[in-house]
mmCIF file of C-alpha atoms in Angstrom:
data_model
loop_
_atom_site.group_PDB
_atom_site.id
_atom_site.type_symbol
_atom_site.label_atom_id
_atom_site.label_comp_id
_atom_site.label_asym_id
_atom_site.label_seq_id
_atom_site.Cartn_x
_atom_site.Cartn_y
_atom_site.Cartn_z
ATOM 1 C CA UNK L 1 192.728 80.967 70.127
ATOM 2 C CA UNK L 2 191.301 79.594 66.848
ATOM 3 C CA UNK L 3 192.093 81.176 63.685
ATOM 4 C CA UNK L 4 189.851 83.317 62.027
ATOM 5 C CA UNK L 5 191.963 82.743 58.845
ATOM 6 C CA UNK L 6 193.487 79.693 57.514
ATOM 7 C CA UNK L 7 196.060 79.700 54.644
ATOM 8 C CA UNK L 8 196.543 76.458 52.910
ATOM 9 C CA UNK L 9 200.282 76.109 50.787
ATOM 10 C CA UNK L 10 200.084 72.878 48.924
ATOM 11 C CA UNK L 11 203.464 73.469 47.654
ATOM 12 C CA UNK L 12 205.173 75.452 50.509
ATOM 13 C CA UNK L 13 209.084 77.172 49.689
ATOM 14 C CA UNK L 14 212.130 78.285 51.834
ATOM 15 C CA UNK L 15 212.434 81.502 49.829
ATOM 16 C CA UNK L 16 216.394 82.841 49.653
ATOM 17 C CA UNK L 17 217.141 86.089 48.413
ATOM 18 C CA UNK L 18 220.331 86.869 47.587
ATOM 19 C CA UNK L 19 221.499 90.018 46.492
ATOM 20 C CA UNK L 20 224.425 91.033 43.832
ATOM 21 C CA UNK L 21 225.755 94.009 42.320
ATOM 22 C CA UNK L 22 224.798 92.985 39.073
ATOM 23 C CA UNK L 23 224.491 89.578 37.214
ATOM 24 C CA UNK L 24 227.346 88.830 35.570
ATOM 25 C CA UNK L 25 226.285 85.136 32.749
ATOM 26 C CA UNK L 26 228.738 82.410 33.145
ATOM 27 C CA UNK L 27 231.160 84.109 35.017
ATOM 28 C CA UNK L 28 231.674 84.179 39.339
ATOM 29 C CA UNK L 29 229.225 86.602 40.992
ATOM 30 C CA UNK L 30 229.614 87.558 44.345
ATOM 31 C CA UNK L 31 226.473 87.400 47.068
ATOM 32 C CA UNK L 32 226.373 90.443 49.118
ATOM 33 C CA UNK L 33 223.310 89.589 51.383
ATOM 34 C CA UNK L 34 221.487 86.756 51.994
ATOM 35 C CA UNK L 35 218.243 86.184 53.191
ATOM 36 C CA UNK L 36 215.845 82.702 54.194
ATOM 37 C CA UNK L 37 212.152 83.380 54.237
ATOM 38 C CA UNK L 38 208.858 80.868 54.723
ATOM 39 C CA UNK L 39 207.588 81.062 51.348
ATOM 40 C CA UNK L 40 204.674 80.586 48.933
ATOM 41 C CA UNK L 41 201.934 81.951 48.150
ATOM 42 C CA UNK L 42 199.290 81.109 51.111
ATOM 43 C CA UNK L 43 202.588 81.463 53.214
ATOM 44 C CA UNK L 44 202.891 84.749 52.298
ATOM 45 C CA UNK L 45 199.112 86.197 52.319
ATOM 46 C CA UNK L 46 199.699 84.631 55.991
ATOM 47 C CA UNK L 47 202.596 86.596 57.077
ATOM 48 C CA UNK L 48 200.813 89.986 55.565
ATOM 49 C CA UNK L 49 197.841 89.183 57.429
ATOM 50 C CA UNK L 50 199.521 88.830 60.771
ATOM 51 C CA UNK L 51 200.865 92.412 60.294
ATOM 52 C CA UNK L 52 197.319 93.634 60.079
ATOM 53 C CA UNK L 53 196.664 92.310 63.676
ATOM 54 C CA UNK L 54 194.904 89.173 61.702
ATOM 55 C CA UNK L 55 194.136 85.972 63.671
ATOM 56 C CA UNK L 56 195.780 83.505 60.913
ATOM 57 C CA UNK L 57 197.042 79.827 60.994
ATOM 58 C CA UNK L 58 199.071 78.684 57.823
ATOM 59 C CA UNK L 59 198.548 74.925 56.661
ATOM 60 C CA UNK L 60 199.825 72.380 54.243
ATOM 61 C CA UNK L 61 202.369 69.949 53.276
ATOM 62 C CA UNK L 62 206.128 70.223 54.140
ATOM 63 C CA UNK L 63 209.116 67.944 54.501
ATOM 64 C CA UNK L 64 212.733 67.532 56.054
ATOM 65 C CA UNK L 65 214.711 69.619 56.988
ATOM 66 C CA UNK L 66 213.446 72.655 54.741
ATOM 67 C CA UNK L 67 210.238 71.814 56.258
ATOM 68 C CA UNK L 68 210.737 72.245 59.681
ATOM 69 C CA UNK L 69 212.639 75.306 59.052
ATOM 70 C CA UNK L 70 209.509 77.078 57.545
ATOM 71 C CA UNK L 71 207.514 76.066 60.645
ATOM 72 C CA UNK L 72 209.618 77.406 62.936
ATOM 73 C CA UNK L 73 210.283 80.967 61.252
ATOM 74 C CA UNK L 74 206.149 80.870 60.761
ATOM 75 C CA UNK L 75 205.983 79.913 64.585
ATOM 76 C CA UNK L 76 208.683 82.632 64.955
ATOM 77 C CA UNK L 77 206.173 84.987 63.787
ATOM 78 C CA UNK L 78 203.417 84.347 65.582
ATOM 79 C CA UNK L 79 201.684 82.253 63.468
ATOM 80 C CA UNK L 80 199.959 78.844 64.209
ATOM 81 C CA UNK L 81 200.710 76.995 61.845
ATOM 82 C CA UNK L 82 200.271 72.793 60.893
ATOM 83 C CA UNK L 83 202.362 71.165 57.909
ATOM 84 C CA UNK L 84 201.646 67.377 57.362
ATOM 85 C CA UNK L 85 204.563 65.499 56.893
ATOM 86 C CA UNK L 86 205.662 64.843 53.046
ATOM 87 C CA UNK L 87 208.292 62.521 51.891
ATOM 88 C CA UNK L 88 212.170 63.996 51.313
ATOM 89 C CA UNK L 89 213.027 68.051 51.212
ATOM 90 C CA UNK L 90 210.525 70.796 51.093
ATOM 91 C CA UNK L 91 211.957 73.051 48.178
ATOM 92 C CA UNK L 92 214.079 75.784 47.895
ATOM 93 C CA UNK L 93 212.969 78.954 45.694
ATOM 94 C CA UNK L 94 215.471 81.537 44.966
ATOM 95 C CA UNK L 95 215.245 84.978 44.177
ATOM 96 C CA UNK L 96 218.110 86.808 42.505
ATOM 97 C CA UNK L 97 218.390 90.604 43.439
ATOM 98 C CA UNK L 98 220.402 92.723 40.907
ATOM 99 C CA UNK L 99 220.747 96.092 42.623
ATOM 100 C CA UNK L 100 222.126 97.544 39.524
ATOM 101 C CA UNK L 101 219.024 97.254 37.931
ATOM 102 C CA UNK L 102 216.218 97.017 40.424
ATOM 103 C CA UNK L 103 215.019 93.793 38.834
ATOM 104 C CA UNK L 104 215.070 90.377 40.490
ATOM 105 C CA UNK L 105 215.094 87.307 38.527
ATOM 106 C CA UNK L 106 213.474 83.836 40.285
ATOM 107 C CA UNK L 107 214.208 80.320 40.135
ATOM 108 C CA UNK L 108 211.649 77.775 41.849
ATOM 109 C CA UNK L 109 212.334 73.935 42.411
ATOM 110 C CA UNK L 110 209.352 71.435 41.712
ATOM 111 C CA UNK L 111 208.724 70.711 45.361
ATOM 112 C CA UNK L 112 207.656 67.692 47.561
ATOM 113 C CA UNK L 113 205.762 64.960 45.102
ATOM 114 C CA UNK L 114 202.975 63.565 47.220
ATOM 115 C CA UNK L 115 200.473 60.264 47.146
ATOM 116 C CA UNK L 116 196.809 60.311 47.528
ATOM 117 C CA UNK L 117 197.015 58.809 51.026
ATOM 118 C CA UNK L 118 198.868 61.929 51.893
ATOM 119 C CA UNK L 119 196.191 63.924 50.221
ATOM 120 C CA UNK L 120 193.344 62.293 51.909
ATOM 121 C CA UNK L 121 195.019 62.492 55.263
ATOM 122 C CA UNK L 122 195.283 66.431 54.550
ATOM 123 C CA UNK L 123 191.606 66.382 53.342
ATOM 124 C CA UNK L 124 190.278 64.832 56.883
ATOM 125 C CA UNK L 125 192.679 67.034 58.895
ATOM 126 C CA UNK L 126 191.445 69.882 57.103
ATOM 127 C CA UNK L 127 187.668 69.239 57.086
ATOM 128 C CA UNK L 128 188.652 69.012 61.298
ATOM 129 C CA UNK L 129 190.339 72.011 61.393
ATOM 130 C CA UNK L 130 188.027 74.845 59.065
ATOM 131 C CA UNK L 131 184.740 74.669 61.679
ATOM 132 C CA UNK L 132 184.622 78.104 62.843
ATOM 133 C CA UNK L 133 186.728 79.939 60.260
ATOM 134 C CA UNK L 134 185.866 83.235 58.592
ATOM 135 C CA UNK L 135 187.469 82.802 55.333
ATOM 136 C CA UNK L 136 190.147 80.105 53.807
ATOM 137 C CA UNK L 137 192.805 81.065 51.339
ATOM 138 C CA UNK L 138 194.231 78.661 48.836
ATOM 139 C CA UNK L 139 197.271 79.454 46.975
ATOM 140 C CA UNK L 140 199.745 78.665 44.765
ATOM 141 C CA UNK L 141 200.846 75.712 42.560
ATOM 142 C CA UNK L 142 199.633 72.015 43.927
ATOM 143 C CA UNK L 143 202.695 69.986 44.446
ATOM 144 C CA UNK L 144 204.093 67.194 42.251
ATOM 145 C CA UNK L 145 201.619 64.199 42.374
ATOM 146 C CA UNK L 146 198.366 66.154 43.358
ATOM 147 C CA UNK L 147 195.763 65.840 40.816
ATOM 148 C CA UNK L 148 194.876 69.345 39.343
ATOM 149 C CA UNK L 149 191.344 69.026 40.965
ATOM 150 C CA UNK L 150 192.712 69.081 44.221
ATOM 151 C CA UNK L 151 191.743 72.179 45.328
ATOM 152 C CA UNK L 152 188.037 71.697 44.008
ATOM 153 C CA UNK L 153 188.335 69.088 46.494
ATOM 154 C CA UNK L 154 189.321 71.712 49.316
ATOM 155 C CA UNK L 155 186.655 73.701 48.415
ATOM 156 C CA UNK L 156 184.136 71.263 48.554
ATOM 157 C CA UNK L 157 184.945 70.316 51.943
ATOM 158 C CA UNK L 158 184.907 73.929 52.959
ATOM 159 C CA UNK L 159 181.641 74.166 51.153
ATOM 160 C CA UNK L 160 180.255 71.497 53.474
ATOM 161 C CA UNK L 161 181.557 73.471 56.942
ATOM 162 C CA UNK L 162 179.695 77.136 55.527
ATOM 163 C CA UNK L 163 183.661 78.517 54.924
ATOM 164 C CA UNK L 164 184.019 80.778 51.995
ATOM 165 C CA UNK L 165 187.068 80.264 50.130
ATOM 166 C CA UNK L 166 189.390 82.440 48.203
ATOM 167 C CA UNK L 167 191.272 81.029 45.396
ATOM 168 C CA UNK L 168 194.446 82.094 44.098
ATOM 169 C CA UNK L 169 195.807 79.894 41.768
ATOM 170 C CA UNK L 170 196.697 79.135 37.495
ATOM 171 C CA UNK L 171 196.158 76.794 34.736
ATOM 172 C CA UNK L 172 193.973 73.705 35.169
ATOM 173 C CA UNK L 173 194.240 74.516 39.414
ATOM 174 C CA UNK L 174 192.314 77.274 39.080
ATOM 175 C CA UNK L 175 190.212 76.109 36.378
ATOM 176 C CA UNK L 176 189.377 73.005 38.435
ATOM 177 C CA UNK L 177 189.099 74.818 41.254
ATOM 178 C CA UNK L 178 186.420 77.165 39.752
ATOM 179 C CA UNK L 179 184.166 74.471 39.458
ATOM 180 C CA UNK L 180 182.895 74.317 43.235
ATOM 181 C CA UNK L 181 182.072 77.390 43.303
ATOM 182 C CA UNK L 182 185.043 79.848 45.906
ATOM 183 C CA UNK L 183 183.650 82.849 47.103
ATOM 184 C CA UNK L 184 186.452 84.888 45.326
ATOM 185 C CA UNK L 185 189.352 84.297 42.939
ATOM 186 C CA UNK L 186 191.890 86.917 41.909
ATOM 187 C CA UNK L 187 193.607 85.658 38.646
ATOM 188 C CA UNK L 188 195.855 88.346 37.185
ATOM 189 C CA UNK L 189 195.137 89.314 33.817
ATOM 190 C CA UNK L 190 197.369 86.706 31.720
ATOM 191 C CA UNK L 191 195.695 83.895 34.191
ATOM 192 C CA UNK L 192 192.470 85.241 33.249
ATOM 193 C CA UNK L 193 193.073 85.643 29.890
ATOM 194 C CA UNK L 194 194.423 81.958 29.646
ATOM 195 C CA UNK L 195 191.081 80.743 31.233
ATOM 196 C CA UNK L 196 188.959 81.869 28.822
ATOM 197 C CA UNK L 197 191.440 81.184 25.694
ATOM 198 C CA UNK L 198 191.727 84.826 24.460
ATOM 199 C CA UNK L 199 192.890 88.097 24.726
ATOM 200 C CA UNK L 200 190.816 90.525 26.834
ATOM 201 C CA UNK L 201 191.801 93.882 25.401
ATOM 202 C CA UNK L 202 189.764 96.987 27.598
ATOM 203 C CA UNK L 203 188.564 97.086 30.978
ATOM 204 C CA UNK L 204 184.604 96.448 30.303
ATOM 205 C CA UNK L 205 185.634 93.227 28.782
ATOM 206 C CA UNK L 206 187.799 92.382 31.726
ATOM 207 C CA UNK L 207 184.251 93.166 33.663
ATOM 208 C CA UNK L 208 182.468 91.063 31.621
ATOM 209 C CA UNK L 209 185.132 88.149 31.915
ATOM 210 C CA UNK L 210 184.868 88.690 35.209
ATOM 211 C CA UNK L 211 180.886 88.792 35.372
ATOM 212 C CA UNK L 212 180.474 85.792 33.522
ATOM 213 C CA UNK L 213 182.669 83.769 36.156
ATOM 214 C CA UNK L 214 180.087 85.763 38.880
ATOM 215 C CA UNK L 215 176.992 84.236 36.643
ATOM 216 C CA UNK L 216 178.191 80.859 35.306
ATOM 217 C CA UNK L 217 180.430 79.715 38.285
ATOM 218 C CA UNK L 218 178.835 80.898 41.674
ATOM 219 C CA UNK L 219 181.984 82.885 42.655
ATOM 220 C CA UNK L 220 181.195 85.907 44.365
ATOM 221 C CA UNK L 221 184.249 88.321 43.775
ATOM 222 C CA UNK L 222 186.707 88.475 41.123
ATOM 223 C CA UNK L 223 189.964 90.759 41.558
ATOM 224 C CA UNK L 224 191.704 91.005 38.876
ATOM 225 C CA UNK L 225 195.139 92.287 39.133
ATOM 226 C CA UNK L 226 197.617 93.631 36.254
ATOM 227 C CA UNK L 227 200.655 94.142 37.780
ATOM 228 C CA UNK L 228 202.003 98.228 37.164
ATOM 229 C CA UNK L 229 198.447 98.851 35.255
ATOM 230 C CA UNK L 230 196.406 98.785 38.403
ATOM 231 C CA UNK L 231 193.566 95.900 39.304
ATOM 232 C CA UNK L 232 189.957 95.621 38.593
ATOM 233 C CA UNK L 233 187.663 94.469 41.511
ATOM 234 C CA UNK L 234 184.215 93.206 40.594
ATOM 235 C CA UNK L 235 181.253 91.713 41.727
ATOM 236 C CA UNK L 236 177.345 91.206 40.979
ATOM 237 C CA UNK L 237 176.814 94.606 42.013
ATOM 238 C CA UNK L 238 179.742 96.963 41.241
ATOM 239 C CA UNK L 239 183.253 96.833 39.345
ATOM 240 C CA UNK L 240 185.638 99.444 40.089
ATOM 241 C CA UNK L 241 189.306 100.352 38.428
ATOM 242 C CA UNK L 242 192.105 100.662 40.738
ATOM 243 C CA UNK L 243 195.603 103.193 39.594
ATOM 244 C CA UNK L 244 197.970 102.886 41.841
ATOM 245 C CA UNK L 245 200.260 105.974 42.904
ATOM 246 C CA UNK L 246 203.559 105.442 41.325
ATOM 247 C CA UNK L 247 206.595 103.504 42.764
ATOM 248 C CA UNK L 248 210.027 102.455 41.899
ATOM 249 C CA UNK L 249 209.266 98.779 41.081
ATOM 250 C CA UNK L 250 211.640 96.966 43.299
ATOM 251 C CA UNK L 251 210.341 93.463 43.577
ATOM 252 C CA UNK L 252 207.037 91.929 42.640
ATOM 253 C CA UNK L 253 207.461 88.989 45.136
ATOM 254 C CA UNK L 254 204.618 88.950 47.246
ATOM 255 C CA UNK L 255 202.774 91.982 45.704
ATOM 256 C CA UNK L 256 200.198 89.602 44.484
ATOM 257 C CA UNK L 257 199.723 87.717 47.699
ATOM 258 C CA UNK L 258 199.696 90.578 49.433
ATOM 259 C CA UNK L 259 196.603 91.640 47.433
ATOM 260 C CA UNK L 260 194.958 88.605 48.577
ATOM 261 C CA UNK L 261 195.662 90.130 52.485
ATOM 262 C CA UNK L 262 194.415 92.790 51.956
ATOM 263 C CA UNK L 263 191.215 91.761 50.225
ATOM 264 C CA UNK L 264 190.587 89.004 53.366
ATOM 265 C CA UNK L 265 190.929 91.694 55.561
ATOM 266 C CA UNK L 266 188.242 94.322 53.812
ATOM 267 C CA UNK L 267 186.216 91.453 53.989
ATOM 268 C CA UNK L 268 186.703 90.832 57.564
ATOM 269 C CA UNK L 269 185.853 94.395 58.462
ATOM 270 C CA UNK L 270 182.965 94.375 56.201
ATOM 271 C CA UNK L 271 184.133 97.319 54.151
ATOM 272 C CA UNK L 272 182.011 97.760 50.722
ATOM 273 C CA UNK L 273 183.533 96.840 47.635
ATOM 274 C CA UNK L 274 185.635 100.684 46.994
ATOM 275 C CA UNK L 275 187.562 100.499 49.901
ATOM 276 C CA UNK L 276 188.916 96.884 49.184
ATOM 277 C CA UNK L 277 189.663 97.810 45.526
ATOM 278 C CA UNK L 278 191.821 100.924 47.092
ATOM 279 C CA UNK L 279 193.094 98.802 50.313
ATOM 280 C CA UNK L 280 194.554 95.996 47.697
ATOM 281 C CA UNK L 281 196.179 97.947 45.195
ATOM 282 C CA UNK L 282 197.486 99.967 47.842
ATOM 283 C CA UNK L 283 198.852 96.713 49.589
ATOM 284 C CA UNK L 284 200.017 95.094 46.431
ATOM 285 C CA UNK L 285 201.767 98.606 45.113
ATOM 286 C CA UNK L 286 203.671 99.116 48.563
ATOM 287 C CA UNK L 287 205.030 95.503 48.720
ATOM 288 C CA UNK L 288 206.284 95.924 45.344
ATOM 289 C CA UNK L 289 208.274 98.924 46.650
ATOM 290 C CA UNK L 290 210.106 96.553 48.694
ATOM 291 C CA UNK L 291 213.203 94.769 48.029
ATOM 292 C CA UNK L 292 213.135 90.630 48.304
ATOM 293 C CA UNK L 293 210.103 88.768 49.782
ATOM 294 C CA UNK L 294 209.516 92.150 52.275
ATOM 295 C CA UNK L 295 205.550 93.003 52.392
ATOM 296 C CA UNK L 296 203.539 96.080 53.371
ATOM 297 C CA UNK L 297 202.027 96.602 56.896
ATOM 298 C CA UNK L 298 198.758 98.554 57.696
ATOM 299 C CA UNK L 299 200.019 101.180 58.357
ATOM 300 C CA UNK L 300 201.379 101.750 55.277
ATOM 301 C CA UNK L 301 198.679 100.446 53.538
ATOM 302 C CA UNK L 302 196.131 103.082 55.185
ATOM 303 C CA UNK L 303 198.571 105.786 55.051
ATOM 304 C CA UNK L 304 198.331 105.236 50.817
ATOM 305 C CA UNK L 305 194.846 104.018 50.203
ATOM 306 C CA UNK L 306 193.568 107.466 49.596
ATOM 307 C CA UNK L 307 196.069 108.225 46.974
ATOM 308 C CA UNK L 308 194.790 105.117 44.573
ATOM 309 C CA UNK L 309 192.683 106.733 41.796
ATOM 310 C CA UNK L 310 189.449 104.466 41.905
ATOM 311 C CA UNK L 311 187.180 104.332 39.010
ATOM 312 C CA UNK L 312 183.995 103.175 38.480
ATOM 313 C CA UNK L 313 183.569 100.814 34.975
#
């Protein structure tokens, strides 16, 4: 069966969580848990969207060992999946869990450098591979030796096959990327800010940071996500406010990715523009309940979407 979603992870991660009693600086600390996830950002908007009964294939470029061992736990999952082959070890991200005080502290390797001719390979494979699709997803950082237009590249290609593309990257990735024109990009507020060189200090001129990307870039649908302070979902039309219901913040790995889910999957279902703003926060709120690289399921995420306050700006 083909996908109706792929997920591209330039820069792919075996995600181990670990969990202690409490971090104790330059002294022994004992593990009490461990955990090894397939990781990364498109990774992980994959793995969401194959708990919401989404057809979903996750792509990009892996190597070694580390490599394989993402493919397989994807495959694990039910999820089609093809990795080119990089050069040497696919990284290794780890997450620190201190359950004494709920916080969990990250540290991510550089990953996988790769060569144009891997690139290009990727490019045609891709270009192959998106006939047909509902919606792509790009995330994440590009990997060591991919030039930071890269994913402009990727969406031109997509452009060329009628594919919208969501974008969910930083820096000059998502700057870059902005250029051809992705159907929707969800920056959080300090990426958004960075973009346009200043600080954005009240909701209307998030909306009209937002609306100018709508106007001067082509993209069609800008969430905008602010971790505990809600998320802002706009587009040529409408721009609505999203409060989430309180939590105990456990973990914010995979609350933003899990955002992105839920957003492809509104769109999928053609829902208007409220329900996705409630469906994402929702999704990103309930995955940052969750200890680790754990994520929300639809269930959950429909059980909750009522109680997001929604307003209109």
């Amino acid at each position: 069966m083909r996908a109706s979603v792929i997920t591209v992870t330039m820069n792919p991660a075996l995600d181990k969580t670990v969990t202690v009693d409490g971090i104790a600086l330059a002294r022994l600390n004992r593990i009490k848990e461990v955990r090894m996830d397939a990781g990364g950002k498109g990774i992980n908007v994959a793995k969401v969207l194959r708990g919401f009964q989404v057809d979903v294939a996750a792509w990009g470029i892996a190597g070694g060992y580390q490599g394989r061992l993402i493919q397989d736990k994807l495959q694990a999952q039910g999820i089609p999946c093809f990795f080119l082959e990089g050069a040497g070890e696919t990284r290794v991200n780890m997450k620190v869990v201190d359950e004494s005080t709920k916080l969990t502290t990250e540290f991510n390797e550089p990953g996988v450098e790769v060569n144009g001719s891997q690139l290009a390979q990727f490019t045609d494979r891709f270009l192959q591979g998106i006939a047909g699709v509902s919606y792509v997803v790009l995330g994440g950082s590009l990997p060591p030796g991919a030039p930071s237009g890269y994913y402009r590249t990727l969406i031109e290609a997509a452009a060329a096959k009628n594919v919208p593309v969501i974008l969910d990257a930083d820096g000059e990735a998502l700057a870059q990327g902005m250029e051809a024109a992705p159907y929707a990009v969800k920056p959080n507020i300090h990426e958004l800010e960075n973009y346009f060189g200043c600080r954005l200090q009240d909701d209307r001129e998030i909306v009209n940071a937002a609306r100018s990307l709508i106007a001067a870039k082509g993209v069609q649908l800008v969430q905008v996500s602010m971790g505990g302070n809600g998320s802002i979902l706009v587009d040529g039309q409408e721009a609505h406010r999203a409060k989430p219901f309180p939590i105990v913040p456990v973990s914010t790995v995979g609350a933003g990715d899990s955002m992105v889910a839920a957003m492809v999957y509104g769109l999928l279902h053609q829902l208007p523009l409220s329900d996705i703003s409630r469906l994402t926060s929702a999704a990103g709120t309930i995955t940052a309940s969750k200890a680790g690289t754990q994520v929300c399921t639809i269930q959950e995420v429909k059980e909750k979407q009522d109680s997001v306050e929604l307003i209109p700006i």
